[in-house]
Amino acid sequence: MTDRDDTDLPGGFEAAAAEYVLGLLTPQERAQFEKAMRADPDLEQDVAAWSTYFAGYTDSIEEVPAPPQLWSRIEAAAFAAPRRKPFWQQLWPYAAGALAASVLAFAVYTTGSLGPEEPHLYADLVAEEQGYVLLAHWAPDSQTFMLRRDAGDVPEDNAIEIWVIPGPDSAPVSVGLMQAATLTQIPVPDALVPLMTPQTTVAVSLEPKGGSATGAPTGPILATGPLGNRG
Amino acid sequence: MTPQEELEALIARIVMGDRKAFSELYMRTSAKLFGIALRVLKQDAPAEEVLQEVYLKVWNRAGQYRVNGYSPMTWLITITRNAAIDRLRRRSARGAQADVDALADRLAAPGPGPEAQAVMSDEARLLHQCLAELPEDRAEMVRSAYLDGATYAEIAEATGTKLNTLRTWLRRSLMQLRECLGG
């Protein structure tokens, strides 16, 4: 790279991006390049462009059906272990206590009582890389679903759409939208009430202003989390 | 939806833990990715292991897929090629000389002819047209790096060139390639 005195290699970071994709950098150069890439989105775009072009080498490679037992092995490995918890939760498990306290206060504020007949359910929706922290709250006694946005922006032309996914093989069901507000309360129709159980996953996606036009998420999923009780 | 949009929708559902979407993505893409793993590794058993590694990565890290710059297929192909090359390099750490001889043979072999090029995607066709503008030996070096994991040290040895000289040539060729590709 041209910013070092002992090499006068042509091309600077642009050529290095190609070398990076091809696997031609030394381990030290690779580490330096990855550091530079994290600070420079243009460099990341360069890498994406080179990857796209070089992937053209695989165009003429014939498809070969994988042996059927391979899928069984993949399924077994993928679905056996729970997927990685968000970094936030792994690093600070005791933060759950602090969150529970604030959630309880939130529950009292919104429902006016600490002892509902059916349990209130909550989901933490955290995407630490993109900076989204949301809390979802299902209140059965008022049949209301609430979403509180503690961190993360909603661009002007977009809305956050809230989905519930009752089980691993279910399609996501839209609950409603959140736009500029940081606290949204959505009355939930009778038909969706059975979906609000501790097996259900809540997801939020970034959609156009009026929400997804297709009935399924079309934009990037910002965060997901399971509905659960709070102690 | 276009095939690309369909794959993106599947990936979005996989982020949410949708197993059906994961299984559908596998059905649609595994033959291509297995073919690529086989091309790099030349043996069934390691290719199968790489494929398993790739799909576990997809299941666990679909949330890291970013639409900016990568089509879903490019993303999958890149993960597969990188995993296969890593695997190949670990294996070949034991058989260095044989690989250098094989590499010398590969560098002398031609790339895809005009018939094969006619059915390629636009990017692939452009890549091969631009590669054709490079000196033939340089174009083959790029190809060997991508598909066979050839390193500068191996190419230098296989061609009897000094490493720094080789690297200077190849970086110039990469810049020429970049200009031709339109960057």
Coordinates of C-alpha atoms in Angstrom, one line a residue:
Chain A
M1 CA 0.0 0.0 0.0
T2 CA 1.4 3.4 -1.0
D3 CA 1.4 4.9 2.5
R4 CA 4.2 2.7 3.6
D5 CA 7.8 3.6 2.8
D6 CA 9.2 0.1 2.3
T7 CA 6.9 -0.9 -0.5
D8 CA 6.3 1.1 -3.7
L9 CA 3.5 -1.0 -4.9
P10 CA 1.2 0.7 -7.4
G11 CA -2.5 1.1 -6.9
G12 CA -2.9 2.0 -3.2
F13 CA -6.0 0.8 -1.5
E14 CA -7.9 0.3 -4.8
A15 CA -5.6 -2.5 -5.9
A16 CA -5.4 -3.8 -2.3
A17 CA -9.2 -4.2 -2.3
A18 CA -8.9 -6.6 -5.3
E19 CA -6.0 -8.4 -3.5
Y20 CA -8.1 -8.6 -0.4
V21 CA -11.0 -10.3 -2.3
L22 CA -8.6 -12.6 -4.1
G23 CA -6.9 -13.6 -0.8
L24 CA -3.5 -12.2 -1.8
L25 CA -2.8 -10.0 1.2
T26 CA -0.5 -11.1 4.0
P27 CA -2.1 -11.6 7.4
Q28 CA -0.8 -8.2 8.6
E29 CA -1.9 -6.4 5.4
R30 CA -5.3 -8.1 5.7
A31 CA -5.7 -6.8 9.3
Q32 CA -4.6 -3.3 8.2
F33 CA -7.0 -3.4 5.3
E34 CA -10.0 -4.6 7.3
K35 CA -9.3 -1.8 9.8
A36 CA -9.3 0.8 6.9
M37 CA -12.4 -0.8 5.5
R38 CA -14.3 -0.4 8.7
A39 CA -13.6 3.4 8.7
D40 CA -14.3 3.9 5.0
P41 CA -17.6 2.8 3.4
D42 CA -16.2 3.5 -0.1
L43 CA -13.6 0.8 0.5
E44 CA -16.3 -1.6 1.6
Q45 CA -18.1 -0.8 -1.6
D46 CA -14.9 -1.5 -3.6
V47 CA -14.7 -4.9 -2.0
A48 CA -18.4 -5.6 -2.8
A49 CA -17.8 -4.6 -6.4
W50 CA -14.7 -6.8 -6.8
S51 CA -16.5 -9.7 -5.1
T52 CA -19.4 -9.2 -7.6
Y53 CA -17.1 -9.2 -10.6
F54 CA -14.9 -12.0 -9.5
A55 CA -17.9 -14.1 -8.6
G56 CA -18.3 -14.1 -12.4
Y57 CA -15.6 -16.8 -12.4
T58 CA -18.2 -19.1 -10.9
D59 CA -20.8 -18.5 -13.7
S60 CA -19.5 -21.4 -15.8
I61 CA -19.3 -23.8 -12.9
E62 CA -21.9 -26.5 -13.2
E63 CA -24.4 -27.1 -10.5
V64 CA -24.0 -30.4 -8.6
P65 CA -26.9 -31.6 -6.4
A66 CA -25.7 -32.0 -2.8
P67 CA -26.2 -35.5 -1.3
P68 CA -29.6 -35.7 0.5
Q69 CA -28.0 -36.6 3.9
L70 CA -26.1 -33.3 3.9
W71 CA -29.4 -31.4 4.4
S72 CA -30.2 -33.6 7.4
R73 CA -26.9 -32.8 8.9
I74 CA -27.3 -29.1 8.3
E75 CA -30.8 -29.1 9.7
A76 CA -29.7 -31.0 12.8
A77 CA -26.8 -28.6 13.4
A78 CA -28.7 -25.4 12.7
F79 CA -31.8 -26.1 14.7
A80 CA -30.3 -27.9 17.6
A81 CA -28.5 -25.1 19.3
P82 CA -30.3 -21.8 20.1
R83 CA -28.9 -19.0 17.9
R84 CA -26.4 -16.6 19.3
K85 CA -27.9 -14.1 21.7
P86 CA -27.2 -10.5 20.9
F87 CA -23.8 -9.4 22.1
W88 CA -25.5 -6.9 24.5
Q89 CA -27.2 -9.8 26.3
Q90 CA -24.1 -12.0 26.4
L91 CA -21.9 -9.4 27.9
W92 CA -24.2 -7.9 30.6
P93 CA -26.6 -10.5 31.8
Y94 CA -27.1 -8.5 35.0
A95 CA -28.5 -5.7 32.9
A96 CA -31.7 -7.8 32.6
G97 CA -32.4 -6.8 36.2
A98 CA -32.2 -3.1 35.4
L99 CA -34.3 -3.6 32.4
A100 CA -36.9 -5.6 34.4
A101 CA -37.2 -2.8 36.9
S102 CA -37.8 -0.2 34.2
V103 CA -40.2 -2.5 32.4
L104 CA -42.2 -3.1 35.5
A105 CA -42.5 0.6 36.0
F106 CA -43.6 0.8 32.4
A107 CA -46.2 -1.9 33.0
V108 CA -47.6 -0.1 36.0
Y109 CA -47.8 3.1 34.1
T110 CA -49.7 1.6 31.2
T111 CA -51.9 -0.9 32.8
G112 CA -52.5 0.8 36.2
S113 CA -52.0 -2.5 38.0
L114 CA -49.4 -5.0 38.9
G115 CA -51.6 -8.1 39.0
P116 CA -53.2 -8.8 35.6
E117 CA -55.2 -12.0 35.2
E118 CA -53.2 -13.0 32.2
P119 CA -49.4 -12.4 32.2
H120 CA -48.1 -9.4 30.3
L121 CA -45.4 -10.4 27.8
Y122 CA -42.3 -8.4 26.8
A123 CA -39.7 -8.6 24.0
D124 CA -36.4 -6.9 23.9
L125 CA -35.5 -6.0 20.4
V126 CA -31.9 -5.1 20.2
A127 CA -29.6 -4.7 17.2
E128 CA -26.4 -3.5 18.6
E129 CA -24.6 -2.9 15.3
Q130 CA -27.2 -0.7 13.8
G131 CA -28.0 1.0 17.1
Y132 CA -31.7 -0.1 17.6
V133 CA -33.1 -0.8 21.0
L134 CA -36.8 -1.3 21.3
L135 CA -39.1 -2.8 23.9
A136 CA -42.3 -4.6 22.9
H137 CA -45.1 -5.1 25.4
W138 CA -48.3 -7.1 25.1
A139 CA -50.9 -6.2 27.6
P140 CA -53.7 -8.8 27.5
D141 CA -56.1 -6.9 29.8
S142 CA -56.3 -3.9 27.5
Q143 CA -55.6 -6.0 24.4
T144 CA -52.9 -3.5 23.4
F145 CA -49.5 -4.0 21.9
M146 CA -47.0 -1.3 22.7
L147 CA -43.6 -0.6 21.2
R148 CA -41.2 1.8 22.9
R149 CA -38.2 3.0 20.8
D150 CA -35.3 3.7 23.1
A151 CA -32.6 4.0 20.4
G152 CA -32.4 4.1 16.7
D153 CA -33.9 6.5 14.1
V154 CA -36.8 6.1 11.7
P155 CA -36.0 7.9 8.5
E156 CA -38.7 10.3 7.2
D157 CA -39.7 8.2 4.3
N158 CA -40.0 5.0 6.3
A159 CA -41.9 3.4 9.1
I160 CA -41.1 0.6 11.5
E161 CA -43.4 -2.3 11.0
I162 CA -44.0 -4.7 13.9
W163 CA -44.5 -8.4 13.2
V164 CA -45.2 -11.4 15.3
I165 CA -44.1 -14.9 14.3
P166 CA -45.9 -17.5 16.3
G167 CA -43.6 -20.4 15.6
P168 CA -40.6 -21.6 13.5
D169 CA -42.7 -22.5 10.5
S170 CA -45.1 -19.6 10.6
A171 CA -45.2 -16.6 8.4
P172 CA -44.9 -13.2 10.1
V173 CA -48.1 -11.3 10.9
S174 CA -48.2 -7.6 10.9
V175 CA -49.3 -5.9 14.1
G176 CA -48.9 -2.3 13.1
L177 CA -46.5 0.6 12.4
M178 CA -44.4 3.0 14.3
Q179 CA -43.2 6.2 12.7
A180 CA -41.9 9.3 14.4
A181 CA -43.2 8.4 17.9
T182 CA -41.0 6.7 20.4
L183 CA -44.0 5.1 22.1
T184 CA -46.8 3.5 20.0
Q185 CA -49.9 1.8 21.4
I186 CA -51.7 -0.5 19.0
P187 CA -55.1 -2.0 19.7
V188 CA -54.9 -5.7 18.7
P189 CA -57.9 -7.3 17.0
D190 CA -59.4 -10.5 18.5
A191 CA -58.0 -12.6 15.7
L192 CA -54.4 -11.8 16.7
V193 CA -54.8 -12.3 20.4
P194 CA -54.0 -16.1 20.3
L195 CA -50.7 -15.3 18.6
M196 CA -49.4 -13.4 21.7
T197 CA -47.8 -16.3 23.6
P198 CA -44.3 -17.0 24.9
Q199 CA -43.4 -19.0 21.8
T200 CA -43.9 -16.0 19.6
T201 CA -41.1 -14.0 18.2
V202 CA -41.5 -10.3 17.7
A203 CA -39.7 -8.6 14.7
V204 CA -39.4 -5.1 13.5
S205 CA -38.5 -4.2 9.9
L206 CA -37.9 -1.0 8.1
E207 CA -40.6 -0.4 5.5
P208 CA -41.9 2.4 3.3
K209 CA -44.0 5.0 5.1
G210 CA -47.4 3.1 4.8
G211 CA -45.9 -0.2 5.7
S212 CA -45.2 -3.2 3.6
A213 CA -47.4 -3.5 0.6
T214 CA -47.1 -7.3 0.3
G215 CA -48.2 -8.5 3.7
A216 CA -44.7 -9.8 4.4
P217 CA -41.6 -7.9 5.4
T218 CA -40.0 -6.3 2.4
G219 CA -37.3 -4.2 4.1
P220 CA -34.4 -5.1 6.3
I221 CA -35.2 -6.7 9.7
L222 CA -33.9 -4.4 12.3
A223 CA -34.2 -6.6 15.3
T224 CA -36.0 -9.7 16.7
G225 CA -36.8 -11.0 20.2
P226 CA -39.0 -13.6 21.8
L227 CA -42.1 -12.7 23.9
G228 CA -41.6 -13.7 27.4
N229 CA -42.6 -13.0 31.0
R230 CA -40.7 -10.7 33.2
G231 CA -39.8 -11.6 36.8
Chain B
M1 CA -40.6 -10.5 -7.6
T2 CA -37.4 -11.1 -9.5
P3 CA -35.3 -14.1 -8.5
Q4 CA -33.0 -11.7 -6.6
E5 CA -35.9 -10.1 -4.7
E6 CA -37.1 -13.6 -3.9
L7 CA -33.8 -14.6 -2.4
E8 CA -33.6 -11.3 -0.4
A9 CA -37.1 -12.0 1.0
L10 CA -36.0 -15.5 2.0
I11 CA -32.9 -14.1 3.7
A12 CA -35.1 -11.5 5.6
R13 CA -37.3 -14.4 6.8
I14 CA -34.3 -16.4 7.8
V15 CA -33.1 -13.5 10.0
M16 CA -36.4 -14.1 11.9
G17 CA -35.8 -17.8 12.4
D18 CA -38.1 -19.0 9.6
R19 CA -37.0 -22.6 9.0
K20 CA -39.1 -23.0 5.9
A21 CA -37.4 -20.0 4.3
F22 CA -34.0 -21.5 5.2
S23 CA -34.9 -24.8 3.7
E24 CA -36.2 -23.1 0.5
L25 CA -33.0 -21.1 0.2
Y26 CA -31.0 -24.3 0.5
M27 CA -33.1 -26.0 -2.2
R28 CA -32.6 -23.1 -4.6
T29 CA -28.9 -22.5 -4.1
S30 CA -27.2 -25.6 -2.7
A31 CA -26.4 -27.2 -6.1
K32 CA -24.6 -24.1 -7.3
L33 CA -22.7 -23.6 -4.1
F34 CA -21.8 -27.3 -4.0
G35 CA -20.5 -27.1 -7.5
I36 CA -18.3 -24.2 -6.5
A37 CA -17.0 -26.0 -3.4
L38 CA -16.2 -29.1 -5.5
R39 CA -14.4 -27.0 -8.2
V40 CA -12.1 -25.5 -5.5
L41 CA -11.6 -28.6 -3.4
K42 CA -11.9 -31.4 -6.0
Q43 CA -13.1 -33.9 -3.3
D44 CA -16.6 -34.7 -2.0
A45 CA -16.0 -35.0 1.7
P46 CA -14.3 -31.6 2.2
A47 CA -16.8 -29.9 -0.2
E48 CA -19.7 -31.3 1.8
E49 CA -18.2 -30.0 5.0
V50 CA -17.7 -26.6 3.5
L51 CA -21.3 -26.5 2.3
Q52 CA -22.4 -27.3 5.8
E53 CA -20.3 -24.5 7.2
V54 CA -21.7 -22.1 4.7
Y55 CA -25.3 -22.8 5.4
L56 CA -24.8 -22.7 9.2
K57 CA -23.2 -19.3 8.6
V58 CA -26.2 -18.3 6.6
W59 CA -28.6 -19.5 9.4
N60 CA -26.7 -17.8 12.2
R61 CA -25.6 -14.6 10.4
A62 CA -28.3 -13.8 7.9
G63 CA -28.7 -10.6 9.9
Q64 CA -25.3 -9.5 8.6
Y65 CA -26.4 -9.6 5.0
R66 CA -26.5 -6.1 3.6
V67 CA -28.2 -5.3 0.4
N68 CA -25.7 -2.5 -0.4
G69 CA -23.4 -3.9 -3.1
Y70 CA -24.1 -7.6 -2.7
S71 CA -26.8 -9.5 -4.6
P72 CA -27.9 -12.5 -2.5
M73 CA -26.2 -14.9 -4.9
T74 CA -22.9 -12.9 -4.8
W75 CA -23.1 -13.0 -1.0
L76 CA -23.6 -16.8 -1.0
I77 CA -21.0 -17.4 -3.7
T78 CA -18.4 -15.2 -1.8
I79 CA -19.0 -17.0 1.5
T80 CA -18.7 -20.4 -0.3
R81 CA -15.6 -19.5 -2.3
N82 CA -13.8 -18.1 0.8
A83 CA -14.7 -21.0 3.0
A84 CA -13.5 -23.5 0.3
I85 CA -10.2 -21.6 -0.3
D86 CA -9.5 -21.4 3.5
R87 CA -10.1 -25.1 3.7
L88 CA -7.9 -25.7 0.6
R89 CA -5.0 -23.7 2.0
R90 CA -5.1 -25.6 5.3
R91 CA -4.9 -28.8 3.5
S92 CA -2.2 -27.7 1.0
A93 CA 0.0 -26.5 3.9
R94 CA 1.0 -30.2 3.9
G95 CA 1.5 -30.7 0.2
A96 CA 3.2 -27.5 -0.9
Q97 CA 5.4 -28.7 -3.8
A98 CA 2.8 -30.8 -5.5
D99 CA 0.5 -27.8 -5.5
V100 CA 3.1 -25.5 -7.0
D101 CA 3.6 -28.0 -9.9
A102 CA -0.1 -28.3 -10.4
L103 CA -0.4 -24.5 -10.3
A104 CA 2.2 -24.2 -13.1
D105 CA 0.0 -26.5 -15.2
R106 CA -3.1 -24.5 -14.4
L107 CA -1.5 -21.2 -15.3
A108 CA -0.8 -22.6 -18.7
A109 CA -4.4 -23.7 -19.3
P110 CA -6.9 -21.5 -21.1
G111 CA -10.0 -19.9 -19.6
P112 CA -13.6 -20.3 -20.8
G113 CA -14.1 -20.0 -24.6
P114 CA -16.6 -17.8 -26.5
E115 CA -19.4 -20.4 -26.3
A116 CA -19.2 -20.5 -22.5
Q117 CA -19.0 -16.7 -22.4
A118 CA -22.2 -16.4 -24.4
V119 CA -24.4 -17.8 -21.6
M120 CA -22.8 -15.8 -18.8
S121 CA -24.3 -13.0 -16.7
D122 CA -23.4 -9.5 -17.7
E123 CA -20.8 -9.1 -14.9
A124 CA -19.2 -12.4 -15.8
R125 CA -19.0 -11.5 -19.5
L126 CA -17.6 -8.1 -18.7
L127 CA -15.0 -9.7 -16.4
H128 CA -13.8 -12.0 -19.1
Q129 CA -13.7 -9.3 -21.7
C130 CA -11.6 -7.1 -19.4
L131 CA -9.4 -10.1 -18.5
A132 CA -8.8 -10.7 -22.2
E133 CA -7.2 -7.2 -22.4
L134 CA -4.5 -8.3 -19.9
P135 CA -1.4 -10.3 -20.9
E136 CA -2.6 -13.9 -20.9
D137 CA -0.3 -15.0 -18.1
R138 CA -1.5 -12.2 -15.7
A139 CA -5.2 -13.1 -16.4
E140 CA -4.5 -16.7 -15.5
M141 CA -2.8 -15.6 -12.3
V142 CA -5.9 -13.7 -11.2
R143 CA -8.1 -16.7 -12.1
S144 CA -5.8 -19.1 -10.1
A145 CA -5.9 -16.8 -7.1
Y146 CA -9.7 -16.7 -7.1
L147 CA -10.5 -20.4 -8.0
D148 CA -7.4 -22.2 -6.6
G149 CA -6.3 -20.0 -3.8
A150 CA -2.9 -19.4 -5.4
T151 CA -0.7 -17.0 -3.3
Y152 CA 2.0 -14.6 -4.6
A153 CA 4.7 -16.9 -3.2
E154 CA 3.3 -19.9 -5.1
I155 CA 2.8 -18.0 -8.3
A156 CA 6.3 -16.6 -8.0
E157 CA 7.8 -20.0 -7.6
A158 CA 5.7 -21.6 -10.3
T159 CA 6.7 -19.0 -12.8
G160 CA 10.2 -18.4 -11.7
T161 CA 9.5 -14.7 -11.0
K162 CA 10.7 -12.6 -8.1
L163 CA 7.9 -12.0 -5.7
N164 CA 8.1 -8.2 -5.6
T165 CA 8.3 -8.0 -9.4
L166 CA 5.3 -10.3 -9.6
R167 CA 3.3 -8.3 -7.2
T168 CA 4.0 -5.0 -9.0
W169 CA 2.9 -6.5 -12.3
L170 CA -0.2 -8.0 -10.8
R171 CA -1.3 -4.8 -9.0
R172 CA -0.8 -2.9 -12.3
S173 CA -3.0 -5.5 -14.0
L174 CA -5.6 -5.2 -11.3
M175 CA -5.7 -1.4 -11.7
Q176 CA -6.1 -1.9 -15.5
L177 CA -8.8 -4.4 -14.8
R178 CA -10.6 -2.0 -12.5
E179 CA -10.5 0.8 -15.2
C180 CA -11.9 -1.6 -17.8
L181 CA -14.7 -2.8 -15.4
G182 CA -15.7 0.8 -15.1
G183 CA -14.7 1.7 -11.5

